[in-house]
Coordinates of C-alpha atoms in Angstrom, one line a residue:
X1 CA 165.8 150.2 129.2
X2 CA 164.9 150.6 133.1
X3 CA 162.5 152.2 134.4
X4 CA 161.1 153.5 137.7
X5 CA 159.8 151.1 140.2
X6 CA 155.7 150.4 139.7
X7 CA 153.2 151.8 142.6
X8 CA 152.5 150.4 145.6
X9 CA 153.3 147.0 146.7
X10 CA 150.8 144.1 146.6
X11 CA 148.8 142.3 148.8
X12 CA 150.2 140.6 151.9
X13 CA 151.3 137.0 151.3
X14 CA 148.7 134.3 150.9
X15 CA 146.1 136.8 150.5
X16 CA 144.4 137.4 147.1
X17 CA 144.8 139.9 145.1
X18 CA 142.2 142.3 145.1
X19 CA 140.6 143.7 141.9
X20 CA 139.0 147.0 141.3
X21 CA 135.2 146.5 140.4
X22 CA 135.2 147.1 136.9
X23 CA 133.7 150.3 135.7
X24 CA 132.7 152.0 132.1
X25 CA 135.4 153.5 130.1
X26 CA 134.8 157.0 129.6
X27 CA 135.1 158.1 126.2
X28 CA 136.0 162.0 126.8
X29 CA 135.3 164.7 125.1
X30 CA 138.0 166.1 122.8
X31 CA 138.7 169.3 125.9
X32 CA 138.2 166.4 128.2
X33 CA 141.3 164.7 126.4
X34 CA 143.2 167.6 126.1
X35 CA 143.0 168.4 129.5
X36 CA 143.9 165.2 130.6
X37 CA 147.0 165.5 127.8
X38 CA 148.7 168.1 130.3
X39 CA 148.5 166.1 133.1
X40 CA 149.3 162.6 132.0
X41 CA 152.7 164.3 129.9
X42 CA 154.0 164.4 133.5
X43 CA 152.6 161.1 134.9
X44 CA 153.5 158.9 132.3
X45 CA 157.0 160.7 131.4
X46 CA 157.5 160.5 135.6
X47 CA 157.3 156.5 134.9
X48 CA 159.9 156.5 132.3
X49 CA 162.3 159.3 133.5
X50 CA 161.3 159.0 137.3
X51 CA 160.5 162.8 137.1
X52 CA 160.6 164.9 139.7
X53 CA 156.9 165.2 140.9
X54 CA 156.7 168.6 143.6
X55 CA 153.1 168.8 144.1
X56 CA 151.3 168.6 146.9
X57 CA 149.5 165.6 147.8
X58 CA 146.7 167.4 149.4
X59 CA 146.5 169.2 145.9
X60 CA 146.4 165.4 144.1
X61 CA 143.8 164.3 146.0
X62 CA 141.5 167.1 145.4
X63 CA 142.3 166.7 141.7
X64 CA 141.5 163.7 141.7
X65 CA 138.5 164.1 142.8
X66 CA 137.6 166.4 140.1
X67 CA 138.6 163.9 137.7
X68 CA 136.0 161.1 139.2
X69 CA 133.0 163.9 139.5
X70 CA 134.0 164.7 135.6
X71 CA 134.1 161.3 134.8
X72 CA 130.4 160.9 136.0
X73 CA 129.2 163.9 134.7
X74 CA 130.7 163.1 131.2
X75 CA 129.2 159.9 131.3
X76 CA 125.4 161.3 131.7
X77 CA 126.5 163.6 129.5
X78 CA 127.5 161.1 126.6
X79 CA 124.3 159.0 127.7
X80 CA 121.8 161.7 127.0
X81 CA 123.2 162.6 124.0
X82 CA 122.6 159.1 122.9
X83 CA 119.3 158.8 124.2
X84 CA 117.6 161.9 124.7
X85 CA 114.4 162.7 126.8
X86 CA 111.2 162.6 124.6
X87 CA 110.8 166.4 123.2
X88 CA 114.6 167.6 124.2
X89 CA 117.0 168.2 121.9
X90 CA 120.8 165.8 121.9
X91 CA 122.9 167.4 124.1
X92 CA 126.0 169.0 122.6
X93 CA 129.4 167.2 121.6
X94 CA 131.1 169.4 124.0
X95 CA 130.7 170.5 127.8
X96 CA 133.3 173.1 128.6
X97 CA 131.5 174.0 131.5
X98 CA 132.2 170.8 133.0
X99 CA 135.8 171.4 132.3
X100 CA 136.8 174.8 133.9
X101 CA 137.6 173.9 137.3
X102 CA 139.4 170.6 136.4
X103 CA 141.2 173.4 134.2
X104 CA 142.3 175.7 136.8
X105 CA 143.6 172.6 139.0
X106 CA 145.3 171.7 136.4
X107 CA 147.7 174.6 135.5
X108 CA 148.4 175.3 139.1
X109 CA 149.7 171.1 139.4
X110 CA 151.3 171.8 136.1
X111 CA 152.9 175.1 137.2
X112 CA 155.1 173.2 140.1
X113 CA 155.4 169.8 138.3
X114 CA 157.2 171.2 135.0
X115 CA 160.6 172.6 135.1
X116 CA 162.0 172.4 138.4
X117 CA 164.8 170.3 137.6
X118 CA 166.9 171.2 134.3
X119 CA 165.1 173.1 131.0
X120 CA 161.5 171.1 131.5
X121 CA 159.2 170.2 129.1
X122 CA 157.8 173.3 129.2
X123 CA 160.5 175.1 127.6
X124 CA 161.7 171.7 125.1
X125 CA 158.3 172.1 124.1
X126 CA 155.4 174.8 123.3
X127 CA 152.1 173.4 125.3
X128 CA 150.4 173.1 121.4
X129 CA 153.6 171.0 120.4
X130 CA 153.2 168.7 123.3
X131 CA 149.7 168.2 123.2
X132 CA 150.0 167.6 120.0
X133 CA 152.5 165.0 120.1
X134 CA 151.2 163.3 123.0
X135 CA 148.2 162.2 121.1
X136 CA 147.9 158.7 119.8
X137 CA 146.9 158.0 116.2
X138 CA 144.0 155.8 117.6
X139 CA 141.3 155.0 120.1
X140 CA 141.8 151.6 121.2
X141 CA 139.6 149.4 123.4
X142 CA 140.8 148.6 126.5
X143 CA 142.7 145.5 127.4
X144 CA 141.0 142.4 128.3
X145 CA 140.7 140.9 131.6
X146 CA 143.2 137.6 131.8
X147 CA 147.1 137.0 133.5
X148 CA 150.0 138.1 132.0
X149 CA 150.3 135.6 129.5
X150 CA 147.1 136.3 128.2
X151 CA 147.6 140.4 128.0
X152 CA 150.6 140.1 126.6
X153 CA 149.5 139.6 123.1
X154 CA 146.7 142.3 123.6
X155 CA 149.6 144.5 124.3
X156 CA 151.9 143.9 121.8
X157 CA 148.9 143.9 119.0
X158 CA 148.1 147.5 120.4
X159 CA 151.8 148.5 120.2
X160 CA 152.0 147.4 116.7
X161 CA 149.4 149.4 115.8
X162 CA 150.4 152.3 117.8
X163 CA 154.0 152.8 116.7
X164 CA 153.0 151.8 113.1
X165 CA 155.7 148.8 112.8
X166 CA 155.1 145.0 113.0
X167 CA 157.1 141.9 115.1
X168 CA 158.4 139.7 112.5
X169 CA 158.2 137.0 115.2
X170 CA 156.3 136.4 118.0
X171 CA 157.8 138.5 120.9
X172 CA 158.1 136.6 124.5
X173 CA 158.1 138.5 128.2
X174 CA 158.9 137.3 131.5
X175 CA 156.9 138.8 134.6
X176 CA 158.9 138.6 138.4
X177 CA 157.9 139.7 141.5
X178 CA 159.6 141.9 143.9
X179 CA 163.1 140.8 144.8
X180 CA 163.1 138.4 141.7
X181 CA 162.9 141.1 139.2
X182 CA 165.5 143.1 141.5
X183 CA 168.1 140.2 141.6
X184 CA 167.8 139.7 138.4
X185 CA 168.4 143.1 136.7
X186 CA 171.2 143.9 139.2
X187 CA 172.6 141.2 138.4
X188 CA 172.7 141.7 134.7
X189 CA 174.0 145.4 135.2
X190 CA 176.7 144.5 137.7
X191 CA 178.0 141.8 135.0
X192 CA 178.4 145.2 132.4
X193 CA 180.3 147.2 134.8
X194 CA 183.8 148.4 134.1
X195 CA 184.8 149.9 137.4
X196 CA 188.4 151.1 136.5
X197 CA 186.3 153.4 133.4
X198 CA 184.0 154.2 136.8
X199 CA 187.0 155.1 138.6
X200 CA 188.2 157.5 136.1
X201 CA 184.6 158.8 135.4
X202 CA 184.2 159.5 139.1
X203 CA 187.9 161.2 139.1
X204 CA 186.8 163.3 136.4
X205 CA 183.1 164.6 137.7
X206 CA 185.1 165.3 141.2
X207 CA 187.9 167.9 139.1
X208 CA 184.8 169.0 137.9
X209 CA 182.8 169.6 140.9
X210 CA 180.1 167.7 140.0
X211 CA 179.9 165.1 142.5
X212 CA 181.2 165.1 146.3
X213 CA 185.0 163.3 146.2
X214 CA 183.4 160.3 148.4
X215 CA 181.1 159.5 145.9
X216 CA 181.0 155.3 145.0
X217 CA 179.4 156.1 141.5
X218 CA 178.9 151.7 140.9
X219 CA 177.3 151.6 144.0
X220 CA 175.1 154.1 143.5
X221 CA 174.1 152.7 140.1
X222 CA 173.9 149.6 141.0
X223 CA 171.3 151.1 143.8
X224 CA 169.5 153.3 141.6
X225 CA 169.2 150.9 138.7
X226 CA 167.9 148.1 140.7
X227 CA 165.0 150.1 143.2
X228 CA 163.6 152.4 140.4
X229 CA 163.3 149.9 137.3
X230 CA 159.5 148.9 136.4
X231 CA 161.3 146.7 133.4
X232 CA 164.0 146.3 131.3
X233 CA 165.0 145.4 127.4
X234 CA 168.0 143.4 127.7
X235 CA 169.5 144.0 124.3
X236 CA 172.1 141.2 124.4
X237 CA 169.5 138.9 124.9
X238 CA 166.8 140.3 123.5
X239 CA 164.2 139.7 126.5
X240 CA 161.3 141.6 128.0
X241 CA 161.3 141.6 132.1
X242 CA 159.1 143.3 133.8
X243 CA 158.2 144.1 137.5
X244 CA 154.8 143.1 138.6
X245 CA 153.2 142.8 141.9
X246 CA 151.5 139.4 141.0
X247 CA 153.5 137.5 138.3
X248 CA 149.3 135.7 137.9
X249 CA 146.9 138.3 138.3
X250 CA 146.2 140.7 135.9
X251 CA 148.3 143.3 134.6
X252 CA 147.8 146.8 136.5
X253 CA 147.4 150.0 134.2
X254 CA 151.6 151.1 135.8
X255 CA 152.8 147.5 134.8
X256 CA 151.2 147.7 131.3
X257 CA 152.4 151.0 130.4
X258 CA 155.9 149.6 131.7
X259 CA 155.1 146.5 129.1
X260 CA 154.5 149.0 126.3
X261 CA 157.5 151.1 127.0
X262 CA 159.4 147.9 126.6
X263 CA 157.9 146.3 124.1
X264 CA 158.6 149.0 121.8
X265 CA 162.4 149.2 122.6
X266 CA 161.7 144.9 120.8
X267 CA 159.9 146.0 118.2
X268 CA 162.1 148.9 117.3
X269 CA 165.1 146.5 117.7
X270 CA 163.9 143.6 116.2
X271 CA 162.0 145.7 112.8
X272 CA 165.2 148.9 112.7
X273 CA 168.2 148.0 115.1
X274 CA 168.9 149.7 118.2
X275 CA 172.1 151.8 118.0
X276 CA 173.2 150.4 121.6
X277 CA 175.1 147.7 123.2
X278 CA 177.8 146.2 121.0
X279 CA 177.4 148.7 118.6
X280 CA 178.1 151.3 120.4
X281 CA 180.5 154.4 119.0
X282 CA 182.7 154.8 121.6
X283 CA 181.7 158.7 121.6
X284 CA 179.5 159.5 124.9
X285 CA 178.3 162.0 123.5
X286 CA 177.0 160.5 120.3
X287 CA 176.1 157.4 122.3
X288 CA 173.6 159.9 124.7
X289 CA 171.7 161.5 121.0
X290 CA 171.5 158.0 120.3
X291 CA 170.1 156.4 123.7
X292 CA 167.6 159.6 123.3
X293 CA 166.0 158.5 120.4
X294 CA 165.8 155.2 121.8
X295 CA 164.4 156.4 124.7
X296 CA 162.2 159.1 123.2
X297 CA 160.4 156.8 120.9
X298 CA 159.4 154.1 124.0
X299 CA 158.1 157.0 126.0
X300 CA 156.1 158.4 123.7
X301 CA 154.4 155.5 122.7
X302 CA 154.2 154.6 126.5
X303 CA 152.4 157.8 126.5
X304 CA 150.0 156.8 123.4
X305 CA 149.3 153.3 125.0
X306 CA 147.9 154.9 128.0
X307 CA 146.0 157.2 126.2
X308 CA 144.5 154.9 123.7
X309 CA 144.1 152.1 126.1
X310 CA 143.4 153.3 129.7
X311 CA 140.0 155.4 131.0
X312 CA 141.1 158.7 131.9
X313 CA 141.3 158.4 135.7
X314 CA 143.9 155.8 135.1
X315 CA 145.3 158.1 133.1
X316 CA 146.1 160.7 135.4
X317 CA 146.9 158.5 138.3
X318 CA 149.3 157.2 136.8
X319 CA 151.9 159.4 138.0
X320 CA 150.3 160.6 141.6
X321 CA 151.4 157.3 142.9
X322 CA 153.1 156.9 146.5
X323 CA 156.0 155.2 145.2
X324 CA 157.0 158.2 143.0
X325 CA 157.4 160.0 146.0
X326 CA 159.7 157.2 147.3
X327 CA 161.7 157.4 143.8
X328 CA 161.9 161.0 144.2
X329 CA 163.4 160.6 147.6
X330 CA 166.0 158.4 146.3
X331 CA 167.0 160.6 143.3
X332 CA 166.9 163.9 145.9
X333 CA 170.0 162.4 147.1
X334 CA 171.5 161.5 143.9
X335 CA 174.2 164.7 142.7
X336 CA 172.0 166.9 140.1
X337 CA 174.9 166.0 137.3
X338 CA 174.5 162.5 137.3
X339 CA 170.7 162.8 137.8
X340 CA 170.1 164.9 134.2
X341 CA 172.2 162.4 133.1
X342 CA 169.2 159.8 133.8
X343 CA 166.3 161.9 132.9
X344 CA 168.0 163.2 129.7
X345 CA 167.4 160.4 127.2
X346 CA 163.6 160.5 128.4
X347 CA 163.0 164.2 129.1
X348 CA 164.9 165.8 126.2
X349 CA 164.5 162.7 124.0
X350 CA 160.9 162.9 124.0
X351 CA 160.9 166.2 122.7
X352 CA 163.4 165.5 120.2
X353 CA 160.8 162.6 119.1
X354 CA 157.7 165.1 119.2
X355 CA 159.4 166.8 116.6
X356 CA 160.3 164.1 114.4
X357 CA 156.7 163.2 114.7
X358 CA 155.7 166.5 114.0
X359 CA 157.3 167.4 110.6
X360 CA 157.0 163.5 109.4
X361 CA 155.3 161.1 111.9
X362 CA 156.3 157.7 112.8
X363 CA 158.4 157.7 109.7
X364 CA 160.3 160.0 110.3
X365 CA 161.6 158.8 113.4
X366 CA 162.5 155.4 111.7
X367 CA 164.3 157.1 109.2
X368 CA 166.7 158.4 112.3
X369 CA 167.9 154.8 113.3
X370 CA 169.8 154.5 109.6
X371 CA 170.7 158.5 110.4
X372 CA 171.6 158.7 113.8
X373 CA 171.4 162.1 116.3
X374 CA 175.5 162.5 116.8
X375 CA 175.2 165.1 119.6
X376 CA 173.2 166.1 122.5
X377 CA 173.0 169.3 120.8
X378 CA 170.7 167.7 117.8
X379 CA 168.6 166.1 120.8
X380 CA 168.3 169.9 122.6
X381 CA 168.5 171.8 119.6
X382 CA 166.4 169.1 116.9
X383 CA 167.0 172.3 113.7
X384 CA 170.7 170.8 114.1
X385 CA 170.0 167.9 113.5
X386 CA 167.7 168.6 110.6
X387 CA 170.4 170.6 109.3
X388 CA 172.9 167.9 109.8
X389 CA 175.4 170.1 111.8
X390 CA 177.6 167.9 113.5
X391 CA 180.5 168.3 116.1
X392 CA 183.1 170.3 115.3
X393 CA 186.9 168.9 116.1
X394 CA 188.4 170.3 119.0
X395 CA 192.7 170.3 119.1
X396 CA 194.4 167.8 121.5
X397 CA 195.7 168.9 124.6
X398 CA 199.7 168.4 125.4
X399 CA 200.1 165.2 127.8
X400 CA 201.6 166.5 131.2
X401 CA 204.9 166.3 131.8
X402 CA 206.2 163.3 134.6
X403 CA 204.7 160.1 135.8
X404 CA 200.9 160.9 134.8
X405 CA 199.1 157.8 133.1
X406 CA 196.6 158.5 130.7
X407 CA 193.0 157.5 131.8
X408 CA 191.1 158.3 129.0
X409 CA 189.9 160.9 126.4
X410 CA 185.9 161.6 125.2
X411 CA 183.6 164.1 123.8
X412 CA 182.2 166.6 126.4
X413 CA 178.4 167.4 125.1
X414 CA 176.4 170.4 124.8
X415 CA 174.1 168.7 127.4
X416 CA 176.8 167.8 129.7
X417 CA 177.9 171.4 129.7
X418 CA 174.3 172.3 130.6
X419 CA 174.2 170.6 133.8
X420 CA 177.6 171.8 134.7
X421 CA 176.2 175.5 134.3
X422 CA 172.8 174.4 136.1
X423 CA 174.7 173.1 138.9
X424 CA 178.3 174.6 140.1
X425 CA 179.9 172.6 143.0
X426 CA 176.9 170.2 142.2
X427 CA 175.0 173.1 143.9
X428 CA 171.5 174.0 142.3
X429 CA 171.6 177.6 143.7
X430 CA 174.8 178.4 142.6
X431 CA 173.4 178.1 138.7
X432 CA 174.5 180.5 136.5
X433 CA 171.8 182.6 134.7
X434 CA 170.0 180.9 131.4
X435 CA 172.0 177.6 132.1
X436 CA 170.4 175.8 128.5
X437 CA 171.2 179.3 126.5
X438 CA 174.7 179.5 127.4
X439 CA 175.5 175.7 126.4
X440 CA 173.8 176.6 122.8
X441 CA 177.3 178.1 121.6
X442 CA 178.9 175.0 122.3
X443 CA 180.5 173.6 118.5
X444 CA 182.2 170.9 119.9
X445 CA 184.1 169.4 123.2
X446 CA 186.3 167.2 124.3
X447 CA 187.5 165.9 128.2
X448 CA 191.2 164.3 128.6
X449 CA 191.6 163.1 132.4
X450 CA 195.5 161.6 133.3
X451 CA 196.5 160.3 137.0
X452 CA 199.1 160.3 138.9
X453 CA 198.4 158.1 142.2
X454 CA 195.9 160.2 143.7
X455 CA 196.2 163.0 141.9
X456 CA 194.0 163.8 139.0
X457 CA 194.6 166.4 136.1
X458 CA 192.0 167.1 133.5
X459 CA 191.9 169.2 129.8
X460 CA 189.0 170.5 128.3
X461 CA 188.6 171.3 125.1
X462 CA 185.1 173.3 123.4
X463 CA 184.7 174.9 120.1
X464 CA 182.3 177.7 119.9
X465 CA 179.7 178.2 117.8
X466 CA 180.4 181.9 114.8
X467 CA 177.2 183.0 116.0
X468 CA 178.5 183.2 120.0
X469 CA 182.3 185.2 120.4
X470 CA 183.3 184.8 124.0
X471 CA 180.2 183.3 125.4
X472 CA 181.8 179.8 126.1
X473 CA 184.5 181.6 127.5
X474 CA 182.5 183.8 129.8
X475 CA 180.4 180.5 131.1
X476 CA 183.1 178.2 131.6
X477 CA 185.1 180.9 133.8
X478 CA 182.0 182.0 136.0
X479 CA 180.8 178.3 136.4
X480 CA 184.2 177.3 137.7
X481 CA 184.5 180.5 140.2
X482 CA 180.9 179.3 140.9
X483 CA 181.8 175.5 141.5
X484 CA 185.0 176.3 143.7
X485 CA 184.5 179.6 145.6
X486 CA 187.0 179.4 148.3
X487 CA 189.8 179.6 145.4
X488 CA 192.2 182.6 145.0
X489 CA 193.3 184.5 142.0
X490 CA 196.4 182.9 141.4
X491 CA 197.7 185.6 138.8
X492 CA 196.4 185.5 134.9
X493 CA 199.4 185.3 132.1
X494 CA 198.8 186.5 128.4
X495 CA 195.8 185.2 126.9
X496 CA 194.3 183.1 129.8
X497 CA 190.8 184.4 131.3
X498 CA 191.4 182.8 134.8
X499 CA 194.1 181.1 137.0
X500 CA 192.3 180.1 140.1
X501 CA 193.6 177.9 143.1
X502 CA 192.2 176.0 146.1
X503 CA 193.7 173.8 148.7
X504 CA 192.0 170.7 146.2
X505 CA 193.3 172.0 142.7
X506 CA 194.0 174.5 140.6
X507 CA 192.2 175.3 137.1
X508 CA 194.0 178.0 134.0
X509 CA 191.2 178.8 131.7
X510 CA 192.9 180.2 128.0
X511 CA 190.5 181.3 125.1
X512 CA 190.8 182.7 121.7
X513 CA 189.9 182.2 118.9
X514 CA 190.3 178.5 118.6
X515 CA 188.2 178.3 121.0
X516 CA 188.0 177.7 125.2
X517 CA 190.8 175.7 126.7
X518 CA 190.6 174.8 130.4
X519 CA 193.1 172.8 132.6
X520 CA 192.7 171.1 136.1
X521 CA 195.7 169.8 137.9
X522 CA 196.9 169.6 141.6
X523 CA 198.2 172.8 141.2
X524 CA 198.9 176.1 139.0
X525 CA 201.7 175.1 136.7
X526 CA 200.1 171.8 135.7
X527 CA 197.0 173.7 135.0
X528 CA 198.6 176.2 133.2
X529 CA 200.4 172.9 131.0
X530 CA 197.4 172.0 130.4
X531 CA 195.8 174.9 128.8
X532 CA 198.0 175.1 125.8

């Protein structure tokens, strides 16, 4: 699976490469480590999910500073404890007072790092869940010094024991450099592309309002894909790449998290089967509970390795990295809709992991892959999927009348929904109030998308949960008023909620009790054709 670019680049060409004077690892208290949990939740999910980071680097460095004066002070700490002065008593197991500023600088970074972008962690997760969850089940020693080839085992042995499974064969990773690795993957990805299905994707996300009509939605994969990836799990051919600044030299702490992330997505494959690829089900939204898992499981074992393995200032810089500033750039640009769509497999799967971990550890999450998460409601909402509520069917629209052609029919997710609601028009400020709440009485969905040259009509179709009467019909009508604001009332007949035109298109929103039924078409009377 991709993920964000590694730090800085290397050293100029033909010069060495310069290693850090190695220093003690500091074994941290346990208030030390929970600190520290806070912190690196954000770095390490910024690496996997490239994460919006908003702080201020000012504000970083001065952390970071903190973190190198604990560091010290922990360590004569630790030492006297071990070997106290003649006639003074060991110094205790714990030193809050050592901890209270790195405290307070902590929640204010936290405070404008979680949650600008979608639900957060913050809200997937209580701060005792997270913590708790972010944990690894063991202390391992750090990775010896070597290249690539001889980490590589160290790795995967501390993987193994990390995620509680074991290789059945020897696992093999290549290393590239720089325009290599980029070459390569966007090579592999551009081979996978079916443009006419990205065509009709970016026809439908336009009716929507999610994305601007001149959007190039392969180019901008392609782009995005191939200058944020640290590494990859090619599942067809089962091989490990990953981005490095010195294919030679050893690993830094960013390229061996990005190892772990990966090497997890082969063990899992290779020990339980990953529910991707060729196997996909042909159900987007089933396919995006399923990638969540996946995705879930890598990042928080990426999260264990760096806690188990790495001292804590590595730890916490993982994240504060320039280049994570130059990913965030890039995704500022990217529509908010198609962005969630990126983070949602690591954001929102990692918290539907933390809670399979919770209530049954490791285990639990290996019994998912032979009983798969069906929607991106069981992701957001993990009792659903506990309780094994699945999607319920939604009726089929009537095809439109004339020369339309049929692009395409697939679910439309409770997640989906969500970003449409956080975003209308693709505009952030035009969200509608408790975006995430709103998309909880979605039951089921379904999007139908027909063209006609270069027209485009579209027919949704949501159920709603018993619990919520009305509420998916209240949503969907003030998100689309909210997406397309210079439309008119073009006059509602019995039963429909809205009939709203613009000089682009025209939407006819019916609900009862059925459900929500809302048509798109190049003007009123198809939309109205396609509400019933």
């Amino acid at each position: 699976m991709p993920l964000p670019p590694p730090p800085s680049p290397g050293p100029p060409p033909g010069a060495a490469p310069q290693q850090p004077a190695p220093r003690p690892r500091t074994r941290s208290t346990g208030l030390a480590v929970a600190a520290a949990l806070l912190a690196l939740a954000l770095a390490v999910v910024s690496i996997g999910a490239v994460a919006v980071i908003s702080a201020q680097r000012s504000q970083i460095a001065a952390l970071t500073d903190e973190v190198a004066t604990l560091e010290d002070e922990l360590e004569r700490a630790q030492a006297e404890a071990e070997d106290p002065a003649p006639g003074e008593d060991p110094a205790p197991d714990d030193s809050p007072g050592l901890l209270d500023g790195l405290g307070e600088g902590l929640g204010e970074l936290l405070e404008g790092l979680f949650g600008d972008d979608g639900p957060g962690l913050g809200d997937l997760l209580p701060d005792e869940g997270l913590a708790a969850c972010l944990q690894p089940s063991a202390d391992l020693d750090a990775l010896p010094s070597g290249g690539p080839a001889e980490q590589l085992p160290e790795i995967t042995e501390r993987v193994e024991e990390l995620r509680e499974l074991e290789f059945p064969d020897p696992v093999a990773a290549q290393f590239a450099a720089g325009t290599d690795f980029e070459a390569d993957l966007r090579a592999r990805v551009e081979a996978d592309l079916d443009r006419t299905e990205l065509e009709h994707e970016q026809r439908r996300l336009v009716a929507l309002g999610a994305i601007p009509a001149d959007t190039d939605l392969a180019a901008l994969q392609l782009d995005l894909v191939s200058g944020q990836a640290a590494g990859f799990y090619d599942t067809v051919e089962q091989e490990i790449v990953v981005r490095v600044d010195a294919p030679d030299a050893p690993l830094r702490p960013v390229e061996q998290v990005a190892l772990a992330h990966e090497l997890e997505h082969a063990l899992s494959d290779a020990v339980l089967g990953l529910p991707l690829g060729a196997d996909a089900r042909g159900d987007a939204d089933a396919d995006r509970a399923a990638l969540a898992l996946v995705e879930g499981g890598a990042t928080v074992l990426m999260q264990h390795y760096a806690v188990a393995v790495l001292d804590l200032r590595d730890q916490l810089m993982l994240g504060f990295d320039p280049s994570i500033a130059e990913s965030q750039a890039q995704l500022d640009a990217y529509p908010h809709h198609l962005r969630r769509g990126l983070l949602f497999p690591y954001e929102e799967g990692l918290a539907f992991t933390c809670r399979l971990l919770r209530d049954g550890g490791w285990a639990a999450v290996d019994e998912a892959y032979g009983e798969l998460p069906v929607t991106s409601a069981q992701i957001l909402w993990p009792q659903r999927y506990l309780d094994g509520e699945e999607a319920v069917a939604v009726p089929e629209p009537a095809d439109p009348s004339g020369d339309w052609e049929e692009a395409g029919s697939d679910t439309l997710g409770a997640a989906e929904l969500s970003w449409l609601f956080e975003a209308p028009g693709g505009q952030r400020d035009a969200a509608l109030s408790d975006p995430l709440a709103r998309a909880a009485a979605w039951a089921g969905g379904a999007i139908h998308t027909w063209t006609r040259a270069d027209d485009t009509a579209v027919a949704i179709r949501l159920a709603e949960r018993d619990e919520a009467p009305s509420r998916l019909c209240d949503s969907v009508h003030d998100w689309y008023v909210a997406a397309f604001p210079d439309g008119d009332d073009a006059g509602t007949q019995a039963g429909e909620a809205l009939a709203w035109d613009t000089a682009e298109q025209a939407a006819v929103l019916a609900c009862d009790d059925d459900g929500v039924a809302l048509g798109i078409g190049p003007d009123v009377d198809s939309a109205r054709a396609l509400s019933r």
